[in-house]
Amino acid sequence: MTDTVSPTTPPIVRMQKLNKHFGSLHVLNDIDLEIVPGEVVVVIGASGSGKSTLIRCINGLEEFQSGTLSVDGNTLKPNGKSSKALQTIRTEVGMVFQQFNLFPHLSVIDNITLAPMKVRGWNREDAVNTAKRLLDRVGIADQADKYPSQLSGGQQQRVALARALAMEPRLMLFDEPTSALDPEMIGEVLDAMRELAKEGMTMVIVTHEMGFAREVADRVIFIHKGVIAEQGTPEQIFSAPQNEQTRSFLARVLKH
Amino acid sequence: MDFDFQFDWSAAIASIPYLLPGIPWTLLISFGGLAFGFFIGIFFGLLRISPIRWLRWVAVGYIEIFRGTPILVQVLFIFYGLPQLLGSPINALVAGIAAIAVNSGAYISEIVRGGVQSIERGQREASLSLGLSRVQAFRYVIWPQAFRRMIPPLGNQGIISIKDTSLFSVIGVGELVRQGQIYIATTFTALEVYFMVALMYLAITWTLSILLRQLERRGIAGQ
Ligand SMILES: Nc1ncnc2c1ncn2[C@@H]1O[C@H](COP(=O)(O)OP(=O)(O)OP(=O)(O)O)[C@@H](O)[C@H]1O
Ligand SMILES: [Mg+2]
């Protein structure tokens, strides 16, 4: 995590004055954000505040209208006018979705090997070996030949994590990875993410799991109506929030 | 008056050898037409959901024209009309296959569009987030899933097109109905012969239904 990062390390994500509109809706407003390699950033905020949109801009699933964004040295232009950089970024940045989004027509192993084979050009044997190693790492080595529909939600999400990791990403994005899970399966997914954080993966995580955020985050970002209203260490945000909105948000979510 | 309509089984059975040669023509026109119609359908179905507006319009135009006019008019136009434009006659078999192709193609375009659009947005997003190109995402993730969902409506269209070929007796291709008409002209056993013709259509369409159901079941088992 951050203790291995020197202050001079160039950021892996650099966002400057980024603005995003959905029609007349101003969803992200002059966002400035830098993330350094190895950092674990947790993004919190109310529903509709723009958390998903923010991280989806990082891998180009959403276009933005003004500002600059570069990821690992590749610069994305506003309005999606940079397909070459976008392609590079997407091979370097992995993403885990709330709804898993596994490919239902492919077995677990084929879900994982598809992108390494088609995008990175690995041969099947290498891709399968890597996939098996990753499945082992997320604790489901015995499920390789099943189809997604035969797995529990927690297992599916761990496959989705393995699938993203198979591309050997430099940065991982998580959009509420445990929100669609039954409570008893949340732990197993958080465990896998915790492992990943320990290994030094750079991670940007949108989550409502405040306990987890407090434990793994190097930095917590609170978004309110498309603006970064407050950010700091988990200690600062959870124990001594300065912003009025942060306080009322935390009061609401921590009550439950 | 004294009706004595009697169904004469021996007349029905006697017609079989005269009707059977119609079956290969019926199959050739329907499946030949459907094969082309499938590719036409993929082409216009994908144009129909293209991000480029005028391409979508081209597809809408095609689909509206061929869904909005009777297939009988289409085949008459191709067989009698087009030769006046081209200056050379068109083989009746070719005209029949072409009519099935352009007509089923319009319906299949809508089946393709519906199938592709029914795949959740997350599938494409997950593919792109893994670095797959848009073409790769379509080819390896969207299309295989969409195609499975297209099998039942494609089967329906197949059955409709097989039955549509019965209209092509008007241009004189020797398909089932035409064979029946020729035979009835000498024997006057319309009741028995059309009954047998109907049975033969049923045999074809049922076989297709059963094959499709098996294909579907295997598709579901694979998920
Ligand atoms: N494709 C879209 N078209 C139009 N508006 C959108 C679209 N996606 C999101 N929005 C709007 O943008 C705003 C921010 O959405 P976003 O999904 O980023 O919020 P969020 O913070 O992730 O919320 P949640 O916690 O509910 O996931 C919301 O008002 C939402 O309705
Ligand atoms: Mg969200």
PDB file of C-alpha atoms and ligand atoms in Angstrom, chain A residues 51-52 175-176, ligand 2:
ATOM      1  CA  LYS A  51     -19.652   7.543  -7.908  1.00  0.00           C
ATOM      2  CA  SER A  52     -20.226   5.022 -10.691  1.00  0.00           C
ATOM      3  CA  ASP A 175     -18.364  -0.601  -8.582  1.00  0.00           C
ATOM      4  CA  GLU A 176     -20.259  -1.786  -5.506  1.00  0.00           C
TER       5      GLU A 176
HETATM    6 MG    MG C   2     -23.455   3.479  -8.801  1.00  0.00          MG
END
